XYZ file of C-alpha atoms in Angstrom:
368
model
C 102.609 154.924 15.749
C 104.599 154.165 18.523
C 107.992 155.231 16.064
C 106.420 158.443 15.530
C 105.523 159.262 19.330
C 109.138 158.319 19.802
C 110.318 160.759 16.849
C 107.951 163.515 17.868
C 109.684 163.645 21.276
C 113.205 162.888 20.142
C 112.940 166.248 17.926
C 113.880 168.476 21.196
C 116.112 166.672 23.008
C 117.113 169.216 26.099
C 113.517 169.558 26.434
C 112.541 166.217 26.804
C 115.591 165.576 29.088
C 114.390 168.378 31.462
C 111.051 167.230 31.224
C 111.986 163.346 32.008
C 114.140 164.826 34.927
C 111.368 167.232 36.338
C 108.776 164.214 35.761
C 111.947 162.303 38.121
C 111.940 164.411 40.898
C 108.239 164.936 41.418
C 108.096 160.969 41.443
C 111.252 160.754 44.055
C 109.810 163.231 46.099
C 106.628 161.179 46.570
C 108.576 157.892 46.927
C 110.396 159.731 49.844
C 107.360 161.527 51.120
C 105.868 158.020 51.682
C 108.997 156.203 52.947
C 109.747 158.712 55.504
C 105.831 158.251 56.549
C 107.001 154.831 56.479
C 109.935 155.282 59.311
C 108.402 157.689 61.549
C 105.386 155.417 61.903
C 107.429 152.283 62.548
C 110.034 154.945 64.855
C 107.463 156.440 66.291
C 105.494 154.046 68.028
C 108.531 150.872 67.975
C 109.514 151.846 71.714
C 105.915 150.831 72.502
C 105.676 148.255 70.520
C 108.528 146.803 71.904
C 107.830 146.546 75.624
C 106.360 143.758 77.218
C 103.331 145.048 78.814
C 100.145 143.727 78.784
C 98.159 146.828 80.517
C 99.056 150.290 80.448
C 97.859 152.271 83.179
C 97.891 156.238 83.130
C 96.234 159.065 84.256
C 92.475 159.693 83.166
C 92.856 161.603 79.654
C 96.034 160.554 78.795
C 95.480 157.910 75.995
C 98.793 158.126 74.893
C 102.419 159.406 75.499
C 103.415 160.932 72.009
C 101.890 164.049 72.459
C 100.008 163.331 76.214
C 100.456 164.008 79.626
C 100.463 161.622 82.526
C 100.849 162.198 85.998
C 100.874 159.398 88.691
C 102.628 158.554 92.009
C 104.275 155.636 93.586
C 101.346 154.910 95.654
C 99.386 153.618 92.639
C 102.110 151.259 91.859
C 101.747 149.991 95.091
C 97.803 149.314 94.679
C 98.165 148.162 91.323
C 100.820 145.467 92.703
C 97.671 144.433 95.078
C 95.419 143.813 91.690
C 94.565 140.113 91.636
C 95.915 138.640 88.544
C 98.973 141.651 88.395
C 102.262 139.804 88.243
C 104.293 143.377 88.365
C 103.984 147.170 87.757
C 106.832 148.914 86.211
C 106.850 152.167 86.243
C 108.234 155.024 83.984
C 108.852 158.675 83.890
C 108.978 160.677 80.830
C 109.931 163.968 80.735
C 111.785 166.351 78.037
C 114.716 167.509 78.531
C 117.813 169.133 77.308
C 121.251 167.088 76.893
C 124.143 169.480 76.508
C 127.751 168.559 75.487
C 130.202 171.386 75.456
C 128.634 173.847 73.822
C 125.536 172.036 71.970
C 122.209 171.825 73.092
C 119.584 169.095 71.992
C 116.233 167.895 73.545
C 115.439 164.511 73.909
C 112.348 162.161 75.345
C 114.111 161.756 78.628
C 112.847 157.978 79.990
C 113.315 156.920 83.218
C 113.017 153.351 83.948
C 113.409 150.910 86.977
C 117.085 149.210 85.809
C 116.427 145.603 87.647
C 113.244 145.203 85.472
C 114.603 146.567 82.573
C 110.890 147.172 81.470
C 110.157 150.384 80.266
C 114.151 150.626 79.168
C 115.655 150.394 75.714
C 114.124 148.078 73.203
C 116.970 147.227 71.860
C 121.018 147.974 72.336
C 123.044 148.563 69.144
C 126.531 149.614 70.780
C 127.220 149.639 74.968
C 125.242 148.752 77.622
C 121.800 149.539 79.598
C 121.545 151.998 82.429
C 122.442 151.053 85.794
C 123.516 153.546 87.639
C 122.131 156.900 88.401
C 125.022 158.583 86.598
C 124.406 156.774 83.280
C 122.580 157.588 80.178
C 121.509 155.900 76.873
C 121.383 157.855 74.139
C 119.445 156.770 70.166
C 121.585 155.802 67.651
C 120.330 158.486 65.417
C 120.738 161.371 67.942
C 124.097 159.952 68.614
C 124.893 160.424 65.456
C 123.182 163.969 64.906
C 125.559 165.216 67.563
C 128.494 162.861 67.258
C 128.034 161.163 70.479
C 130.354 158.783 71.638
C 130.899 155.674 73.966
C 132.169 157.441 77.421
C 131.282 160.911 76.441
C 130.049 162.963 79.566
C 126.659 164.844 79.002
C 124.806 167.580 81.625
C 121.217 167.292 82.604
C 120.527 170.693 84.175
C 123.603 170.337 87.204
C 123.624 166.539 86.627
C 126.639 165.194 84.856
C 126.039 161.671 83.347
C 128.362 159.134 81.370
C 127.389 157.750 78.273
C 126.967 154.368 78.358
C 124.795 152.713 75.074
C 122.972 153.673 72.015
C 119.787 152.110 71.524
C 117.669 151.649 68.037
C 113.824 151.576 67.944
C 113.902 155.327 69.762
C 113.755 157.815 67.132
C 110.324 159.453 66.768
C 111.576 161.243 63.916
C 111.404 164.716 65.467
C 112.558 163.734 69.184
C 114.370 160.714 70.202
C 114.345 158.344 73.151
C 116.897 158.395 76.089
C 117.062 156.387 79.383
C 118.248 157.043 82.701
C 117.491 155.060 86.220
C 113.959 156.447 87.241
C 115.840 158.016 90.370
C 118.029 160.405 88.231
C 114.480 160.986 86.446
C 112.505 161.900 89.151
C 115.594 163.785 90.895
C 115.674 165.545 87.508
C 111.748 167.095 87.802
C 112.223 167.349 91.528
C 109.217 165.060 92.593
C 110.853 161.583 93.442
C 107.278 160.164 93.970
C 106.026 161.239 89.933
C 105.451 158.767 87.196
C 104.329 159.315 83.681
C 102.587 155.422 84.035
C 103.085 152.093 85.156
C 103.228 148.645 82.917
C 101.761 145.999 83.603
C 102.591 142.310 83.250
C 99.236 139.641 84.288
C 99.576 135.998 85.309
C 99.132 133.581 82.223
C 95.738 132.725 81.850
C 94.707 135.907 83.435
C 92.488 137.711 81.556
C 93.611 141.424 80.555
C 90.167 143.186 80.230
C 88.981 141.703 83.498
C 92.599 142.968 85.565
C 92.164 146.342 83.640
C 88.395 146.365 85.183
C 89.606 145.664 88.708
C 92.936 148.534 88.526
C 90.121 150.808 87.549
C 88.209 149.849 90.335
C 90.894 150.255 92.848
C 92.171 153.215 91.878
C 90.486 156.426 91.047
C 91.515 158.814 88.122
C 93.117 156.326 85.886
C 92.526 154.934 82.834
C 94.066 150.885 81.556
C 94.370 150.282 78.011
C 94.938 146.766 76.525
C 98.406 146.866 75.052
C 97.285 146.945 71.562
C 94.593 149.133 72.019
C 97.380 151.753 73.131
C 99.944 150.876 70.663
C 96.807 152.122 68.294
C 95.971 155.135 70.302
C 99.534 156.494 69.623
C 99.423 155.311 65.782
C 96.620 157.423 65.678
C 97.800 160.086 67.510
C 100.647 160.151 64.842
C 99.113 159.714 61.817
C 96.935 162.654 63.524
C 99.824 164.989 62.756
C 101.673 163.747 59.858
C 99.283 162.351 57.549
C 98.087 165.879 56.779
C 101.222 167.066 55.757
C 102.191 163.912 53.889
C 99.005 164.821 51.816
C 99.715 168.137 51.125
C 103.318 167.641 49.733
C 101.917 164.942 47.592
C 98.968 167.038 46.366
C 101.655 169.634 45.566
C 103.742 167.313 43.785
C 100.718 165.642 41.666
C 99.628 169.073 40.534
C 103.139 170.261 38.886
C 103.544 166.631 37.458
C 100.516 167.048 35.609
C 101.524 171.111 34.967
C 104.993 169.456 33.362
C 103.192 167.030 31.057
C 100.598 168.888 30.065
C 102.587 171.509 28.948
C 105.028 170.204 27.263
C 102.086 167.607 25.404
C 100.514 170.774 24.618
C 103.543 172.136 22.792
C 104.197 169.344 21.157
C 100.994 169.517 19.602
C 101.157 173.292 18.534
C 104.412 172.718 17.019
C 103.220 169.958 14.803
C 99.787 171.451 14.360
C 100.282 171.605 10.374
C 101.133 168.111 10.252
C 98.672 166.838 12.779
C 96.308 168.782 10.450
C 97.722 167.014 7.167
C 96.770 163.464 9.124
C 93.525 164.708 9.780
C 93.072 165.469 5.781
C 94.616 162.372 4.592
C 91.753 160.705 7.344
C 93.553 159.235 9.890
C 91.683 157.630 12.465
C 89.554 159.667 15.234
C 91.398 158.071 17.795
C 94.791 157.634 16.028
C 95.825 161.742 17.727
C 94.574 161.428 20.832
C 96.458 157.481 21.456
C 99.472 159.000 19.781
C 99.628 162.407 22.817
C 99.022 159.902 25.406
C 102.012 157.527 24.048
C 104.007 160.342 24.594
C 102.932 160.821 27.585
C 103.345 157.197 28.779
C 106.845 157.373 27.503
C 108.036 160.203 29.401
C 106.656 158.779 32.530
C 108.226 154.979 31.924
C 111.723 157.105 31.377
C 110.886 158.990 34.199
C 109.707 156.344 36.547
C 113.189 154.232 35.585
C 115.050 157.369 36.150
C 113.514 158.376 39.741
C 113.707 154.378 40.519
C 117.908 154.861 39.686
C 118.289 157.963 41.852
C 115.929 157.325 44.468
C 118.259 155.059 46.848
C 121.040 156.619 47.005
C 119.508 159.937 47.187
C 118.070 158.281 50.628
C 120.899 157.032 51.925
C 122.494 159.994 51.557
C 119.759 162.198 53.223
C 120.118 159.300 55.924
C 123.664 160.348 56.401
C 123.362 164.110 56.586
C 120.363 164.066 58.680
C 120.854 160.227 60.855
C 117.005 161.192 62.338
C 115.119 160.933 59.319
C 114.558 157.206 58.607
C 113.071 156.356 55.077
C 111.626 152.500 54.486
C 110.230 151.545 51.391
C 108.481 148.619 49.977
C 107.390 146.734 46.893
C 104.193 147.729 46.785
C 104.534 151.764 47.663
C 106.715 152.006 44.994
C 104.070 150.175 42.577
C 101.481 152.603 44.062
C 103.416 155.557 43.264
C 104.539 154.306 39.155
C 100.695 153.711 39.309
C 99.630 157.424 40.212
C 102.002 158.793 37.843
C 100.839 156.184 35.315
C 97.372 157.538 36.073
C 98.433 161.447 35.973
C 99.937 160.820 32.919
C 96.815 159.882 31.353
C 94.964 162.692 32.718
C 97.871 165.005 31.489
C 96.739 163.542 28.148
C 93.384 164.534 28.514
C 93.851 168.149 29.402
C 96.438 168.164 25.989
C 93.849 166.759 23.552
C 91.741 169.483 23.878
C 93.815 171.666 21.730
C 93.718 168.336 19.024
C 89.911 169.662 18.613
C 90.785 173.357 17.052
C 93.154 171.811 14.582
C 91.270 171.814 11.171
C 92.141 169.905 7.970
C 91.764 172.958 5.876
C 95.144 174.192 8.083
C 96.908 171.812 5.742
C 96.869 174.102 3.001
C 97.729 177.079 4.723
């Protein structure tokens, strides 16, 4: 049986091509759908991740800084500092802005950060060196390389002119990227030298977080403290809140024409070999030996497929990673099973929708 599936869709070879190479690109575009989810929710929330905080402290409301607004002054860093248990109270500004180099424009997630701390600063340095002067920027890696940034290059800040000095990595929130300046050029920059977005907080070992958080909150009206996981989770969710919907929609879009592909092209299969399906049916083959032999077809233009997409799916990303440096793609083992698994699973029910047109085939059409 499996010889004759194999015949039956060797008969029309250009079709089966484009229908292994269609099948291909719906299952590439859902292994990239789901690695890029994969990037921007590492990208997104890394720079958090990657500070050593144990408290953040912000204004009531805010609950995170993706798509929230903070406002605080220096005064509250000062009280917080007074917290029993508070070891320090970093605090940063965050602002967009626009970065212009000769003639380009580009916004990024302008950070300002206290330079002898370093808290609040880049994660992590690929190329050059932190901020620490006022006139002194670090830019992401990937916006770098969006723009063609360079080591030295001069970049304006509304009248401010400011020297590239490092690229950082674990900044790019997929549609805006990190940069850092000192929190003076920040502040100068908004034209409030008091304002902070929110202060980090470090505790004495053996101090316990919740307790500290109770006592900043006592101290200080019209805050709110977060744990730092419980924040890194607000902002996960915060992202998910915006992406995931879209992620789902693509995919829905892509499941549906798979399953348009398959089932057509099953279902003409099975008209063109309706007389011969019609001689098995007289010469009593099997009630289930029709309906196994569509959905071996079907399982063998997915496996070709899914080998296919596999082939073309890595390269394809790394060159989308070089023609567009913000868009970050990670896969893994077991989202790439997932995905072979829903096609697996669409290629049965592509079956199913295809049999029904086994049921008008009569044995008397034999003789016809």
């Amino acid at each position: 049986m499996d010889l004759y599936a194999v015949r039956i869709l060797r008969s029309q070879p250009l079709r089966l091509a484009l229908t292994i190479s269609g099948v291909a690109l719906c299952i590439v575009l859902m292994l990239f759908l789901f690695a890029t989810y994969n990037g921007v929710a590492k990208g997104s929330v890394e720079y958090i991740q990657k500070n050593p905080a144990d408290l953040w402290v912000l204004q009531r409301n805010a609950w995170n800084i993706l798509r929230g607004s903070s406002l605080l002054s220096a005064e509250h860093g000062e009280i917080i500092e007074t917290v029993s248990g508070v070891e320090s109270a970093s605090p940063i500004l965050l602002l967009l802005s626009a970065v212009e180099k000769d003639s380009e424009v580009a916004t990024v997630f302008l950070t300002g950060f206290e330079p002898k701390t370093g808290v609040g600063g880049p994660p992590q340095l690929v190329d050059g060196v932190s901020v620490g002067n006022d006139d002194e920027i670090v830019l992401d890696r990937a916006f770098a390389a969006k723009f063609n940034f360079k080591i030295g290059d001069q970049v304006r800040i509304q009248d401010h002119t400011l020297k590239v000095v490092g690229f950082s990595t674990g900044t790019n929130a997929f549609v805006i990227q990190y940069a850092f300046v000192t929190l003076r050029q920040a502040q100068s920059l908004v034209g409030f030298p008091g304002l902070v977005t929110c202060y980090l907080v470090r505790i004495h070992k053996g101090t316990q977080p919740r307790s500290v958080a109770a006592a900043i909150r006592d101290r200080l009206g019209g805050v709110e403290v977060y744990e730092h996981e419980q924040f890194l989770q607000n902002n996960i969710r915060e992202m998910q809140t915006g992406l995931l919907p879209f992620l789902y929609t693509v995919a829905a879009i892509g499941a549906i024409v798979l399953t348009a592909i398959l089932s057509l092209l099953l279902s003409i299969n099975i008209l063109e070999r309706r007389k011969d399906f019609a001689i098995l049916k007289t010469l009593g083959a099997p009630s289930g030996f029709l309906p196994r032999l569509v959905m071996e077809q079907a399982f063998l233009i997915v496996a070709a497929a899914g080998i296919l997409a596999l082939i073309v799916f890595f390269p394809l990303t790394s060159l989308i990673e070089k023609l567009a440096p913000e868009i970050t793609a990670q896969s893994s083992a077991g989202q790439i099973a997932a995905v072979l698994a829903a096609a697996a699973a669409i290629s049965v029910l592509s079956s199913f929708i295809s049999m029904q047109r086994l049921r008008r085939i009569y044995p008397l059409e034999a003789f016809s």
